[in-house]
Amino acid sequence: MIRPPTVMGKIQSVVTGGSNAIVSDALPSGTISNMPWRAAGVKYNQNEIYIDIIEEIDAILDVHGNVVSSDVSGSVQAQSHLSGVPDLLLTFKN
């Protein structure tokens, strides 16, 4: 974690012209996990993850059926019920 800003840190950065963003081993007070978006001690009876791959194709055709313009977009949406703080690797192949 990066240390939260302090008055002394601001004074130090003004005087030295540098930054005081020193990495700290301790978490700031009130923090229960080193990942602020994930609660500490999460446990599920069944470890499972749901992944939806959504693709959208938009196209404009002329009166003869020829493509005038087209666009393809997509997104990956996931809902995770995994215990702890797991690592996830997604690989897409053609």
PDB file of N, CA and C in Angstrom, residues 34-75:
ATOM      1  N   ASN A  34      -5.924  -5.570   1.881  1.00  0.00           N
ATOM      2  CA  ASN A  34      -5.021  -4.795   1.049  1.00  0.00           C
ATOM      3  C   ASN A  34      -5.602  -4.555  -0.342  1.00  0.00           C
ATOM      4  N   MET A  35      -6.798  -5.040  -0.591  1.00  0.00           N
ATOM      5  CA  MET A  35      -7.540  -4.765  -1.821  1.00  0.00           C
ATOM      6  C   MET A  35      -8.838  -4.085  -1.416  1.00  0.00           C
ATOM      7  N   PRO A  36      -8.946  -2.777  -1.599  1.00  0.00           N
ATOM      8  CA  PRO A  36     -10.107  -2.048  -1.086  1.00  0.00           C
ATOM      9  C   PRO A  36     -11.430  -2.480  -1.701  1.00  0.00           C
ATOM     10  N   TRP A  37     -11.425  -3.106  -2.866  1.00  0.00           N
ATOM     11  CA  TRP A  37     -12.657  -3.530  -3.521  1.00  0.00           C
ATOM     12  C   TRP A  37     -13.093  -4.917  -3.081  1.00  0.00           C
ATOM     13  N   ARG A  38     -12.300  -5.599  -2.251  1.00  0.00           N
ATOM     14  CA  ARG A  38     -12.613  -6.975  -1.836  1.00  0.00           C
ATOM     15  C   ARG A  38     -12.615  -7.041  -0.314  1.00  0.00           C
ATOM     16  N   ALA A  39     -13.713  -7.503   0.258  1.00  0.00           N
ATOM     17  CA  ALA A  39     -13.793  -7.659   1.716  1.00  0.00           C
ATOM     18  C   ALA A  39     -12.860  -8.775   2.173  1.00  0.00           C
ATOM     19  N   ALA A  40     -12.341  -8.651   3.374  1.00  0.00           N
ATOM     20  CA  ALA A  40     -11.431  -9.660   3.913  1.00  0.00           C
ATOM     21  C   ALA A  40     -12.211 -10.900   4.350  1.00  0.00           C
ATOM     22  N   GLY A  41     -11.613 -12.077   4.197  1.00  0.00           N
ATOM     23  CA  GLY A  41     -12.183 -13.327   4.692  1.00  0.00           C
ATOM     24  C   GLY A  41     -13.412 -13.813   3.951  1.00  0.00           C
ATOM     25  N   VAL A  42     -13.507 -13.562   2.649  1.00  0.00           N
ATOM     26  CA  VAL A  42     -14.677 -13.998   1.872  1.00  0.00           C
ATOM     27  C   VAL A  42     -14.621 -15.516   1.685  1.00  0.00           C
ATOM     28  N   LYS A  43     -15.704 -16.199   2.017  1.00  0.00           N
ATOM     29  CA  LYS A  43     -15.784 -17.666   1.881  1.00  0.00           C
ATOM     30  C   LYS A  43     -17.101 -18.037   1.214  1.00  0.00           C
ATOM     31  N   TYR A  44     -17.044 -18.947   0.261  1.00  0.00           N
ATOM     32  CA  TYR A  44     -18.235 -19.465  -0.407  1.00  0.00           C
ATOM     33  C   TYR A  44     -18.255 -20.985  -0.261  1.00  0.00           C
ATOM     34  N   ASN A  45     -19.452 -21.564  -0.159  1.00  0.00           N
ATOM     35  CA  ASN A  45     -19.568 -23.022  -0.082  1.00  0.00           C
ATOM     36  C   ASN A  45     -19.157 -23.672  -1.390  1.00  0.00           C
ATOM     37  N   GLN A  46     -19.569 -23.078  -2.503  1.00  0.00           N
ATOM     38  CA  GLN A  46     -19.186 -23.578  -3.819  1.00  0.00           C
ATOM     39  C   GLN A  46     -18.398 -22.484  -4.526  1.00  0.00           C
ATOM     40  N   ASN A  47     -17.166 -22.791  -4.897  1.00  0.00           N
ATOM     41  CA  ASN A  47     -16.366 -21.836  -5.650  1.00  0.00           C
ATOM     42  C   ASN A  47     -16.782 -21.915  -7.107  1.00  0.00           C
ATOM     43  N   GLU A  48     -17.364 -20.837  -7.607  1.00  0.00           N
ATOM     44  CA  GLU A  48     -17.804 -20.818  -8.997  1.00  0.00           C
ATOM     45  C   GLU A  48     -17.720 -19.413  -9.553  1.00  0.00           C
ATOM     46  N   ILE A  49     -17.605 -19.333 -10.871  1.00  0.00           N
ATOM     47  CA  ILE A  49     -17.546 -18.053 -11.557  1.00  0.00           C
ATOM     48  C   ILE A  49     -18.369 -18.165 -12.828  1.00  0.00           C
ATOM     49  N   TYR A  50     -19.151 -17.140 -13.107  1.00  0.00           N
ATOM     50  CA  TYR A  50     -19.976 -17.100 -14.307  1.00  0.00           C
ATOM     51  C   TYR A  50     -19.420 -16.025 -15.229  1.00  0.00           C
ATOM     52  N   ILE A  51     -19.155 -16.383 -16.475  1.00  0.00           N
ATOM     53  CA  ILE A  51     -18.593 -15.450 -17.442  1.00  0.00           C
ATOM     54  C   ILE A  51     -19.502 -15.393 -18.653  1.00  0.00           C
ATOM     55  N   ASP A  52     -19.890 -14.182 -19.034  1.00  0.00           N
ATOM     56  CA  ASP A  52     -20.681 -13.946 -20.244  1.00  0.00           C
ATOM     57  C   ASP A  52     -19.817 -13.158 -21.223  1.00  0.00           C
ATOM     58  N   ILE A  53     -19.725 -13.646 -22.448  1.00  0.00           N
ATOM     59  CA  ILE A  53     -19.046 -12.926 -23.513  1.00  0.00           C
ATOM     60  C   ILE A  53     -20.140 -12.402 -24.438  1.00  0.00           C
ATOM     61  N   ILE A  54     -20.245 -11.084 -24.514  1.00  0.00           N
ATOM     62  CA  ILE A  54     -21.318 -10.456 -25.275  1.00  0.00           C
ATOM     63  C   ILE A  54     -20.695  -9.746 -26.474  1.00  0.00           C
ATOM     64  N   GLU A  55     -21.160 -10.113 -27.661  1.00  0.00           N
ATOM     65  CA  GLU A  55     -20.681  -9.495 -28.893  1.00  0.00           C
ATOM     66  C   GLU A  55     -21.846  -8.814 -29.593  1.00  0.00           C
ATOM     67  N   GLU A  56     -21.566  -7.676 -30.197  1.00  0.00           N
ATOM     68  CA  GLU A  56     -22.595  -6.919 -30.895  1.00  0.00           C
ATOM     69  C   GLU A  56     -22.040  -6.493 -32.252  1.00  0.00           C
ATOM     70  N   ILE A  57     -22.821  -6.729 -33.294  1.00  0.00           N
ATOM     71  CA  ILE A  57     -22.436  -6.345 -34.646  1.00  0.00           C
ATOM     72  C   ILE A  57     -23.454  -5.334 -35.154  1.00  0.00           C
ATOM     73  N   ASP A  58     -22.977  -4.169 -35.563  1.00  0.00           N
ATOM     74  CA  ASP A  58     -23.819  -3.140 -36.167  1.00  0.00           C
ATOM     75  C   ASP A  58     -23.351  -2.959 -37.610  1.00  0.00           C
ATOM     76  N   ALA A  59     -24.302  -2.942 -38.527  1.00  0.00           N
ATOM     77  CA  ALA A  59     -23.948  -2.778 -39.937  1.00  0.00           C
ATOM     78  C   ALA A  59     -25.008  -1.957 -40.656  1.00  0.00           C
ATOM     79  N   ILE A  60     -24.553  -1.212 -41.648  1.00  0.00           N
ATOM     80  CA  ILE A  60     -25.456  -0.470 -42.529  1.00  0.00           C
ATOM     81  C   ILE A  60     -25.287  -1.055 -43.925  1.00  0.00           C
ATOM     82  N   LEU A  61     -26.399  -1.462 -44.515  1.00  0.00           N
ATOM     83  CA  LEU A  61     -26.386  -2.061 -45.843  1.00  0.00           C
ATOM     84  C   LEU A  61     -27.105  -1.130 -46.820  1.00  0.00           C
ATOM     85  N   ASP A  62     -26.640  -1.141 -48.077  1.00  0.00           N
ATOM     86  CA  ASP A  62     -27.364  -0.362 -49.087  1.00  0.00           C
ATOM     87  C   ASP A  62     -28.502  -1.217 -49.649  1.00  0.00           C
ATOM     88  N   VAL A  63     -29.237  -0.688 -50.614  1.00  0.00           N
ATOM     89  CA  VAL A  63     -30.416  -1.382 -51.149  1.00  0.00           C
ATOM     90  C   VAL A  63     -30.053  -2.683 -51.865  1.00  0.00           C
ATOM     91  N   HIS A  64     -28.781  -2.829 -52.249  1.00  0.00           N
ATOM     92  CA  HIS A  64     -28.344  -4.039 -52.948  1.00  0.00           C
ATOM     93  C   HIS A  64     -27.759  -5.076 -51.987  1.00  0.00           C
ATOM     94  N   GLY A  65     -27.723  -4.764 -50.698  1.00  0.00           N
ATOM     95  CA  GLY A  65     -27.208  -5.709 -49.710  1.00  0.00           C
ATOM     96  C   GLY A  65     -25.713  -5.594 -49.467  1.00  0.00           C
ATOM     97  N   ASN A  66     -25.067  -4.595 -50.055  1.00  0.00           N
ATOM     98  CA  ASN A  66     -23.636  -4.381 -49.822  1.00  0.00           C
ATOM     99  C   ASN A  66     -23.425  -3.638 -48.508  1.00  0.00           C
ATOM    100  N   VAL A  67     -22.357  -3.987 -47.810  1.00  0.00           N
ATOM    101  CA  VAL A  67     -22.057  -3.359 -46.521  1.00  0.00           C
ATOM    102  C   VAL A  67     -21.489  -1.965 -46.769  1.00  0.00           C
ATOM    103  N   VAL A  68     -22.158  -0.966 -46.227  1.00  0.00           N
ATOM    104  CA  VAL A  68     -21.697   0.419 -46.322  1.00  0.00           C
ATOM    105  C   VAL A  68     -20.751   0.721 -45.159  1.00  0.00           C
ATOM    106  N   SER A  69     -21.138   0.290 -43.986  1.00  0.00           N
ATOM    107  CA  SER A  69     -20.323   0.500 -42.794  1.00  0.00           C
ATOM    108  C   SER A  69     -20.673  -0.582 -41.784  1.00  0.00           C
ATOM    109  N   SER A  70     -19.668  -0.960 -40.970  1.00  0.00           N
ATOM    110  CA  SER A  70     -19.933  -1.978 -39.947  1.00  0.00           C
ATOM    111  C   SER A  70     -19.044  -1.737 -38.737  1.00  0.00           C
ATOM    112  N   ASP A  71     -19.493  -2.256 -37.611  1.00  0.00           N
ATOM    113  CA  ASP A  71     -18.771  -2.108 -36.353  1.00  0.00           C
ATOM    114  C   ASP A  71     -19.041  -3.338 -35.511  1.00  0.00           C
ATOM    115  N   VAL A  72     -17.988  -3.868 -34.906  1.00  0.00           N
ATOM    116  CA  VAL A  72     -18.121  -5.018 -34.009  1.00  0.00           C
ATOM    117  C   VAL A  72     -17.571  -4.599 -32.656  1.00  0.00           C
ATOM    118  N   SER A  73     -18.333  -4.839 -31.596  1.00  0.00           N
ATOM    119  CA  SER A  73     -17.868  -4.542 -30.242  1.00  0.00           C
ATOM    120  C   SER A  73     -18.249  -5.694 -29.336  1.00  0.00           C
ATOM    121  N   GLY A  74     -17.556  -5.781 -28.237  1.00  0.00           N
ATOM    122  CA  GLY A  74     -17.843  -6.867 -27.304  1.00  0.00           C
ATOM    123  C   GLY A  74     -17.411  -6.532 -25.894  1.00  0.00           C
ATOM    124  N   SER A  75     -17.882  -7.333 -24.967  1.00  0.00           N
ATOM    125  CA  SER A  75     -17.501  -7.157 -23.570  1.00  0.00           C
ATOM    126  C   SER A  75     -17.493  -8.513 -22.880  1.00  0.00           C
TER     127      SER A  75
END
